[in-house]
């Protein structure tokens, strides 16, 4: 119930295209859903995050879509650029105090994005 | 803001020796830091939660006597890999939790990650 399932495992997109990465979760106690971007040999960087009280959040070329009833959320990268080539991780956590999972991030398996010029 | 540093960025040590990795929050205080381990082309695995002034909480399957965590101040947590063996070779990443006020006067928190430490045990 703690898992977050991420797909696809890898994704190849042409420059200017749209990259879409999907995640699904089971634990209904999750109420915070961040996306992280990681370049080889570096730590993950927080990209964008959403709470379940909204269905969409946009920051620049990055958009999170959230479907609470389906327990799914996705990252859309518009106008994908070669510099976006990285591994993307979705994650989920609960912000309600108490319990052993409070504040801990559960990560998806990661998606290796390659944007061809 | 919300910068987390790690030192060293990479380290090579001989089997049987101990290695200490530092995690610092540079521009904020962090009562809670987290330590992760990441194998090549895999996701991050939470090892333990480090709380300032108290004992760390380890995830199931993580040997607390092998991975010693100390969170002595609000800006520094350390992970010591004791009696390291080649199977401990991995990418170790820390994160620090920061609290923020969001719209609607809600106190929320986010995790910011350090750049990671590559440990190779020969």
mmCIF file of N, CA, C and O in Angstrom, chain B residues 39-114:
data_model
loop_
_atom_site.group_PDB
_atom_site.id
_atom_site.type_symbol
_atom_site.label_atom_id
_atom_site.label_comp_id
_atom_site.label_asym_id
_atom_site.label_seq_id
_atom_site.Cartn_x
_atom_site.Cartn_y
_atom_site.Cartn_z
ATOM 1 N N UNK B 39 21.206 2.866 -5.696
ATOM 2 C CA UNK B 39 22.047 2.047 -6.554
ATOM 3 C C UNK B 39 21.858 2.502 -8.004
ATOM 4 O O UNK B 39 20.842 3.141 -8.326
ATOM 5 N N UNK B 40 22.836 2.205 -8.870
ATOM 6 C CA UNK B 40 22.760 2.670 -10.259
ATOM 7 C C UNK B 40 21.447 2.315 -10.928
ATOM 8 O O UNK B 40 20.964 1.187 -10.828
ATOM 9 N N UNK B 41 20.869 3.303 -11.573
ATOM 10 C CA UNK B 41 19.636 3.162 -12.335
ATOM 11 C C UNK B 41 18.456 2.674 -11.472
ATOM 12 O O UNK B 41 17.520 2.063 -11.994
ATOM 13 N N UNK B 42 18.521 2.944 -10.191
ATOM 14 C CA UNK B 42 17.425 2.579 -9.311
ATOM 15 C C UNK B 42 16.897 3.808 -8.574
ATOM 16 O O UNK B 42 17.474 4.890 -8.643
ATOM 17 N N UNK B 43 15.807 3.605 -7.886
ATOM 18 C CA UNK B 43 15.193 4.694 -7.148
ATOM 19 C C UNK B 43 15.895 4.916 -5.820
ATOM 20 O O UNK B 43 16.822 4.184 -5.462
ATOM 21 N N UNK B 44 15.449 5.915 -5.097
ATOM 22 C CA UNK B 44 16.029 6.214 -3.793
ATOM 23 C C UNK B 44 15.365 5.342 -2.732
ATOM 24 O O UNK B 44 14.145 5.201 -2.706
ATOM 25 N N UNK B 45 16.199 4.794 -1.854
ATOM 26 C CA UNK B 45 15.683 3.982 -0.752
ATOM 27 C C UNK B 45 15.970 4.700 0.552
ATOM 28 O O UNK B 45 17.129 4.981 0.873
ATOM 29 N N UNK B 46 14.927 5.001 1.303
ATOM 30 C CA UNK B 46 15.105 5.669 2.584
ATOM 31 C C UNK B 46 15.778 4.726 3.568
ATOM 32 O O UNK B 46 15.335 3.594 3.761
ATOM 33 N N UNK B 47 16.864 5.208 4.177
ATOM 34 C CA UNK B 47 17.568 4.407 5.166
ATOM 35 C C UNK B 47 17.119 4.764 6.579
ATOM 36 O O UNK B 47 16.864 3.887 7.407
ATOM 37 N N UNK B 48 17.060 6.081 6.842
ATOM 38 C CA UNK B 48 16.757 6.491 8.210
ATOM 39 C C UNK B 48 16.330 7.941 8.239
ATOM 40 O O UNK B 48 16.621 8.719 7.329
ATOM 41 N N UNK B 49 15.631 8.273 9.302
ATOM 42 C CA UNK B 49 15.203 9.647 9.574
ATOM 43 C C UNK B 49 16.026 10.149 10.751
ATOM 44 O O UNK B 49 16.070 9.499 11.807
ATOM 45 N N UNK B 50 16.654 11.291 10.551
ATOM 46 C CA UNK B 50 17.541 11.860 11.559
ATOM 47 C C UNK B 50 16.870 13.076 12.200
ATOM 48 O O UNK B 50 16.509 14.015 11.507
ATOM 49 N N UNK B 51 16.693 13.037 13.487
ATOM 50 C CA UNK B 51 16.063 14.135 14.217
ATOM 51 C C UNK B 51 17.073 14.781 15.152
ATOM 52 O O UNK B 51 17.761 14.091 15.908
ATOM 53 N N UNK B 52 17.140 16.096 15.107
ATOM 54 C CA UNK B 52 18.101 16.834 15.914
ATOM 55 C C UNK B 52 17.876 16.564 17.398
ATOM 56 O O UNK B 52 16.748 16.681 17.891
ATOM 57 N N UNK B 53 18.931 16.175 18.062
ATOM 58 C CA UNK B 53 18.870 15.967 19.498
ATOM 59 C C UNK B 53 18.282 14.648 19.949
ATOM 60 O O UNK B 53 18.129 14.434 21.155
ATOM 61 N N UNK B 54 17.948 13.776 19.032
ATOM 62 C CA UNK B 54 17.403 12.476 19.432
ATOM 63 C C UNK B 54 17.944 11.379 18.528
ATOM 64 O O UNK B 54 18.618 11.651 17.540
ATOM 65 N N UNK B 55 17.624 10.151 18.878
ATOM 66 C CA UNK B 55 18.122 9.026 18.091
ATOM 67 C C UNK B 55 17.443 8.965 16.736
ATOM 68 O O UNK B 55 16.270 9.311 16.585
ATOM 69 N N UNK B 56 18.187 8.484 15.772
ATOM 70 C CA UNK B 56 17.636 8.332 14.434
ATOM 71 C C UNK B 56 16.657 7.162 14.392
ATOM 72 O O UNK B 56 16.738 6.229 15.196
ATOM 73 N N UNK B 57 15.732 7.227 13.471
ATOM 74 C CA UNK B 57 14.778 6.149 13.243
ATOM 75 C C UNK B 57 15.155 5.445 11.955
ATOM 76 O O UNK B 57 15.186 6.068 10.900
ATOM 77 N N UNK B 58 15.430 4.161 12.045
ATOM 78 C CA UNK B 58 15.902 3.415 10.894
ATOM 79 C C UNK B 58 14.761 2.653 10.219
ATOM 80 O O UNK B 58 13.838 2.167 10.880
ATOM 81 N N UNK B 59 14.844 2.544 8.905
ATOM 82 C CA UNK B 59 13.864 1.756 8.158
ATOM 83 C C UNK B 59 14.159 0.268 8.350
ATOM 84 O O UNK B 59 15.280 -0.135 8.676
ATOM 85 N N UNK B 60 13.128 -0.498 8.119
ATOM 86 C CA UNK B 60 13.259 -1.946 8.287
ATOM 87 C C UNK B 60 14.350 -2.483 7.384
ATOM 88 O O UNK B 60 14.415 -2.133 6.199
ATOM 89 N N UNK B 61 15.208 -3.311 7.952
ATOM 90 C CA UNK B 61 16.277 -3.927 7.170
ATOM 91 C C UNK B 61 17.577 -3.140 7.160
ATOM 92 O O UNK B 61 18.583 -3.634 6.641
ATOM 93 N N UNK B 62 17.587 -1.951 7.701
ATOM 94 C CA UNK B 62 18.812 -1.140 7.756
ATOM 95 C C UNK B 62 19.495 -1.378 9.104
ATOM 96 O O UNK B 62 18.878 -1.204 10.157
ATOM 97 N N UNK B 63 20.772 -1.765 9.059
ATOM 98 C CA UNK B 63 21.494 -2.071 10.295
ATOM 99 C C UNK B 63 21.931 -0.787 10.994
ATOM 100 O O UNK B 63 22.820 -0.069 10.515
ATOM 101 N N UNK B 64 21.347 -0.495 12.122
ATOM 102 C CA UNK B 64 21.660 0.746 12.826
ATOM 103 C C UNK B 64 23.084 0.769 13.361
ATOM 104 O O UNK B 64 23.683 1.834 13.500
ATOM 105 N N UNK B 65 23.662 -0.397 13.653
ATOM 106 C CA UNK B 65 25.036 -0.428 14.157
ATOM 107 C C UNK B 65 26.048 -0.248 13.036
ATOM 108 O O UNK B 65 27.209 0.072 13.282
ATOM 109 N N UNK B 66 25.615 -0.461 11.819
ATOM 110 C CA UNK B 66 26.510 -0.297 10.681
ATOM 111 C C UNK B 66 26.432 1.117 10.123
ATOM 112 O O UNK B 66 27.421 1.678 9.698
ATOM 113 N N UNK B 67 25.252 1.681 10.119
ATOM 114 C CA UNK B 67 25.044 3.030 9.593
ATOM 115 C C UNK B 67 24.679 3.948 10.765
ATOM 116 O O UNK B 67 23.513 4.097 11.119
ATOM 117 N N UNK B 68 25.711 4.562 11.346
ATOM 118 C CA UNK B 68 25.516 5.412 12.516
ATOM 119 C C UNK B 68 25.146 6.819 12.086
ATOM 120 O O UNK B 68 25.837 7.425 11.276
ATOM 121 N N UNK B 69 24.074 7.331 12.651
ATOM 122 C CA UNK B 69 23.606 8.660 12.289
ATOM 123 C C UNK B 69 23.622 9.540 13.528
ATOM 124 O O UNK B 69 23.133 9.157 14.586
ATOM 125 N N UNK B 70 24.174 10.741 13.352
ATOM 126 C CA UNK B 70 24.211 11.723 14.424
ATOM 127 C C UNK B 70 23.710 13.054 13.904
ATOM 128 O O UNK B 70 24.159 13.529 12.868
ATOM 129 N N UNK B 71 22.766 13.646 14.610
ATOM 130 C CA UNK B 71 22.191 14.939 14.190
ATOM 131 C C UNK B 71 22.403 15.906 15.341
ATOM 132 O O UNK B 71 21.483 16.208 16.096
ATOM 133 N N UNK B 72 23.642 16.382 15.449
ATOM 134 C CA UNK B 72 24.041 17.117 16.637
ATOM 135 C C UNK B 72 23.595 18.571 16.645
ATOM 136 O O UNK B 72 23.550 19.196 17.709
ATOM 137 N N UNK B 73 23.292 19.132 15.486
ATOM 138 C CA UNK B 73 22.857 20.527 15.443
ATOM 139 C C UNK B 73 21.738 20.675 14.428
ATOM 140 O O UNK B 73 21.426 19.734 13.698
ATOM 141 N N UNK B 74 21.168 21.852 14.377
ATOM 142 C CA UNK B 74 20.038 22.095 13.467
ATOM 143 C C UNK B 74 20.470 22.231 12.013
ATOM 144 O O UNK B 74 19.625 22.388 11.134
ATOM 145 N N UNK B 75 21.779 22.187 11.765
ATOM 146 C CA UNK B 75 22.242 22.318 10.394
ATOM 147 C C UNK B 75 23.161 21.186 9.949
ATOM 148 O O UNK B 75 23.675 21.211 8.835
ATOM 149 N N UNK B 76 23.376 20.194 10.798
ATOM 150 C CA UNK B 76 24.333 19.151 10.459
ATOM 151 C C UNK B 76 23.865 17.782 10.913
ATOM 152 O O UNK B 76 23.502 17.570 12.066
ATOM 153 N N UNK B 77 23.872 16.850 9.974
ATOM 154 C CA UNK B 77 23.657 15.439 10.278
ATOM 155 C C UNK B 77 24.797 14.664 9.641
ATOM 156 O O UNK B 77 25.270 15.021 8.555
ATOM 157 N N UNK B 78 25.264 13.622 10.327
ATOM 158 C CA UNK B 78 26.340 12.806 9.775
ATOM 159 C C UNK B 78 25.922 11.346 9.701
ATOM 160 O O UNK B 78 25.170 10.852 10.553
ATOM 161 N N UNK B 79 26.402 10.682 8.658
ATOM 162 C CA UNK B 79 26.199 9.244 8.477
ATOM 163 C C UNK B 79 27.570 8.595 8.460
ATOM 164 O O UNK B 79 28.421 8.978 7.652
ATOM 165 N N UNK B 80 27.799 7.664 9.371
ATOM 166 C CA UNK B 80 29.060 6.942 9.408
ATOM 167 C C UNK B 80 28.808 5.497 9.017
ATOM 168 O O UNK B 80 28.008 4.813 9.670
ATOM 169 N N UNK B 81 29.469 5.088 7.951
ATOM 170 C CA UNK B 81 29.396 3.691 7.524
ATOM 171 C C UNK B 81 30.547 2.968 8.212
ATOM 172 O O UNK B 81 31.719 3.230 7.920
ATOM 173 N N UNK B 82 30.222 2.112 9.151
ATOM 174 C CA UNK B 82 31.263 1.437 9.932
ATOM 175 C C UNK B 82 31.640 0.107 9.297
ATOM 176 O O UNK B 82 30.806 -0.565 8.688
ATOM 177 N N UNK B 83 32.926 -0.230 9.414
ATOM 178 C CA UNK B 83 33.432 -1.477 8.866
ATOM 179 C C UNK B 83 32.871 -1.717 7.466
ATOM 180 O O UNK B 83 32.183 -2.713 7.205
ATOM 181 N N UNK B 84 33.160 -0.784 6.595
ATOM 182 C CA UNK B 84 32.583 -0.818 5.248
ATOM 183 C C UNK B 84 33.062 -2.024 4.453
ATOM 184 O O UNK B 84 34.201 -2.474 4.591
ATOM 185 N N UNK B 85 32.168 -2.548 3.638
ATOM 186 C CA UNK B 85 32.484 -3.653 2.741
ATOM 187 C C UNK B 85 32.073 -3.280 1.319
ATOM 188 O O UNK B 85 31.281 -2.338 1.131
ATOM 189 N N UNK B 86 32.586 -3.992 0.323
ATOM 190 C CA UNK B 86 32.262 -3.632 -1.067
ATOM 191 C C UNK B 86 30.763 -3.523 -1.338
ATOM 192 O O UNK B 86 30.346 -2.679 -2.152
ATOM 193 N N UNK B 87 29.951 -4.316 -0.677
ATOM 194 C CA UNK B 87 28.505 -4.238 -0.916
ATOM 195 C C UNK B 87 27.887 -2.948 -0.374
ATOM 196 O O UNK B 87 26.717 -2.641 -0.669
ATOM 197 N N UNK B 88 28.637 -2.179 0.419
ATOM 198 C CA UNK B 88 28.164 -0.880 0.897
ATOM 199 C C UNK B 88 28.420 0.218 -0.132
ATOM 200 O O UNK B 88 27.970 1.360 0.058
ATOM 201 N N UNK B 89 29.145 -0.113 -1.183
ATOM 202 C CA UNK B 89 29.398 0.867 -2.245
ATOM 203 C C UNK B 89 28.072 1.301 -2.843
ATOM 204 O O UNK B 89 27.267 0.470 -3.274
ATOM 205 N N UNK B 90 27.854 2.597 -2.857
ATOM 206 C CA UNK B 90 26.569 3.125 -3.325
ATOM 207 C C UNK B 90 26.638 4.640 -3.376
ATOM 208 O O UNK B 90 27.661 5.245 -3.063
ATOM 209 N N UNK B 91 25.547 5.236 -3.799
ATOM 210 C CA UNK B 91 25.380 6.688 -3.806
ATOM 211 C C UNK B 91 24.504 7.036 -2.617
ATOM 212 O O UNK B 91 23.352 6.586 -2.543
ATOM 213 N N UNK B 92 25.043 7.785 -1.658
ATOM 214 C CA UNK B 92 24.308 8.142 -0.457
ATOM 215 C C UNK B 92 23.858 9.604 -0.573
ATOM 216 O O UNK B 92 24.664 10.494 -0.842
ATOM 217 N N UNK B 93 22.585 9.824 -0.346
ATOM 218 C CA UNK B 93 22.011 11.160 -0.503
ATOM 219 C C UNK B 93 21.253 11.532 0.761
ATOM 220 O O UNK B 93 20.519 10.706 1.309
ATOM 221 N N UNK B 94 21.459 12.760 1.217
ATOM 222 C CA UNK B 94 20.681 13.230 2.354
ATOM 223 C C UNK B 94 19.665 14.259 1.879
ATOM 224 O O UNK B 94 19.793 14.831 0.790
ATOM 225 N N UNK B 95 18.656 14.474 2.671
ATOM 226 C CA UNK B 95 17.718 15.560 2.413
ATOM 227 C C UNK B 95 17.385 16.219 3.740
ATOM 228 O O UNK B 95 17.540 15.624 4.805
ATOM 229 N N UNK B 96 16.950 17.455 3.655
ATOM 230 C CA UNK B 96 16.570 18.196 4.852
ATOM 231 C C UNK B 96 15.163 18.719 4.672
ATOM 232 O O UNK B 96 14.769 19.133 3.573
ATOM 233 N N UNK B 97 14.414 18.673 5.751
ATOM 234 C CA UNK B 97 13.033 19.127 5.683
ATOM 235 C C UNK B 97 12.958 20.588 6.112
ATOM 236 O O UNK B 97 13.499 20.976 7.138
ATOM 237 N N UNK B 98 12.253 21.380 5.289
ATOM 238 C CA UNK B 98 12.047 22.784 5.600
ATOM 239 C C UNK B 98 10.549 23.037 5.719
ATOM 240 O O UNK B 98 9.757 22.513 4.937
ATOM 241 N N UNK B 99 10.197 23.835 6.702
ATOM 242 C CA UNK B 99 8.800 24.187 6.908
ATOM 243 C C UNK B 99 8.509 25.531 6.250
ATOM 244 O O UNK B 99 9.314 26.449 6.323
ATOM 245 N N UNK B 100 7.372 25.617 5.582
ATOM 246 C CA UNK B 100 6.990 26.876 4.912
ATOM 247 C C UNK B 100 5.520 27.160 5.164
ATOM 248 O O UNK B 100 4.708 26.239 5.269
ATOM 249 N N UNK B 101 5.196 28.445 5.184
ATOM 250 C CA UNK B 101 3.805 28.858 5.195
ATOM 251 C C UNK B 101 3.329 28.925 3.750
ATOM 252 O O UNK B 101 3.967 29.544 2.907
ATOM 253 N N UNK B 102 2.233 28.268 3.472
ATOM 254 C CA UNK B 102 1.690 28.305 2.119
ATOM 255 C C UNK B 102 0.461 29.204 2.092
ATOM 256 O O UNK B 102 0.037 29.726 3.130
ATOM 257 N N UNK B 103 -0.098 29.361 0.905
ATOM 258 C CA UNK B 103 -1.310 30.164 0.790
ATOM 259 C C UNK B 103 -2.417 29.535 1.626
ATOM 260 O O UNK B 103 -2.523 28.329 1.725
ATOM 261 N N UNK B 104 -3.209 30.336 2.234
ATOM 262 C CA UNK B 104 -4.233 29.822 3.128
ATOM 263 C C UNK B 104 -3.718 29.644 4.539
ATOM 264 O O UNK B 104 -4.374 29.013 5.369
ATOM 265 N N UNK B 105 -2.521 30.200 4.814
ATOM 266 C CA UNK B 105 -1.952 30.145 6.167
ATOM 267 C C UNK B 105 -1.790 28.712 6.647
ATOM 268 O O UNK B 105 -2.065 28.388 7.806
ATOM 269 N N UNK B 106 -1.367 27.843 5.752
ATOM 270 C CA UNK B 106 -1.113 26.449 6.114
ATOM 271 C C UNK B 106 0.390 26.216 6.234
ATOM 272 O O UNK B 106 1.154 26.608 5.356
ATOM 273 N N UNK B 107 0.784 25.606 7.333
ATOM 274 C CA UNK B 107 2.194 25.278 7.518
ATOM 275 C C UNK B 107 2.468 23.962 6.829
ATOM 276 O O UNK B 107 1.860 22.932 7.145
ATOM 277 N N UNK B 108 3.367 23.998 5.855
ATOM 278 C CA UNK B 108 3.665 22.809 5.078
ATOM 279 C C UNK B 108 5.166 22.558 5.085
ATOM 280 O O UNK B 108 5.944 23.376 5.552
ATOM 281 N N UNK B 109 5.583 21.421 4.585
ATOM 282 C CA UNK B 109 7.011 21.120 4.565
ATOM 283 C C UNK B 109 7.400 20.443 3.268
ATOM 284 O O UNK B 109 6.592 19.802 2.608
ATOM 285 N N UNK B 110 8.665 20.648 2.912
ATOM 286 C CA UNK B 110 9.222 20.052 1.700
ATOM 287 C C UNK B 110 10.609 19.504 2.024
ATOM 288 O O UNK B 110 11.227 19.910 2.992
ATOM 289 N N UNK B 111 11.044 18.579 1.181
ATOM 290 C CA UNK B 111 12.391 18.035 1.343
ATOM 291 C C UNK B 111 13.284 18.547 0.219
ATOM 292 O O UNK B 111 12.902 18.503 -0.954
ATOM 293 N N UNK B 112 14.466 18.995 0.606
ATOM 294 C CA UNK B 112 15.474 19.402 -0.354
ATOM 295 C C UNK B 112 16.687 18.497 -0.188
ATOM 296 O O UNK B 112 17.122 18.230 0.926
ATOM 297 N N UNK B 113 17.208 18.056 -1.328
ATOM 298 C CA UNK B 113 18.249 17.037 -1.318
ATOM 299 C C UNK B 113 19.649 17.624 -1.490
ATOM 300 O O UNK B 113 19.840 18.652 -2.151
ATOM 301 N N UNK B 114 20.603 16.932 -0.900
ATOM 302 C CA UNK B 114 22.002 17.247 -1.121
ATOM 303 C C UNK B 114 22.461 16.683 -2.453
ATOM 304 O O UNK B 114 21.720 15.942 -3.121
#
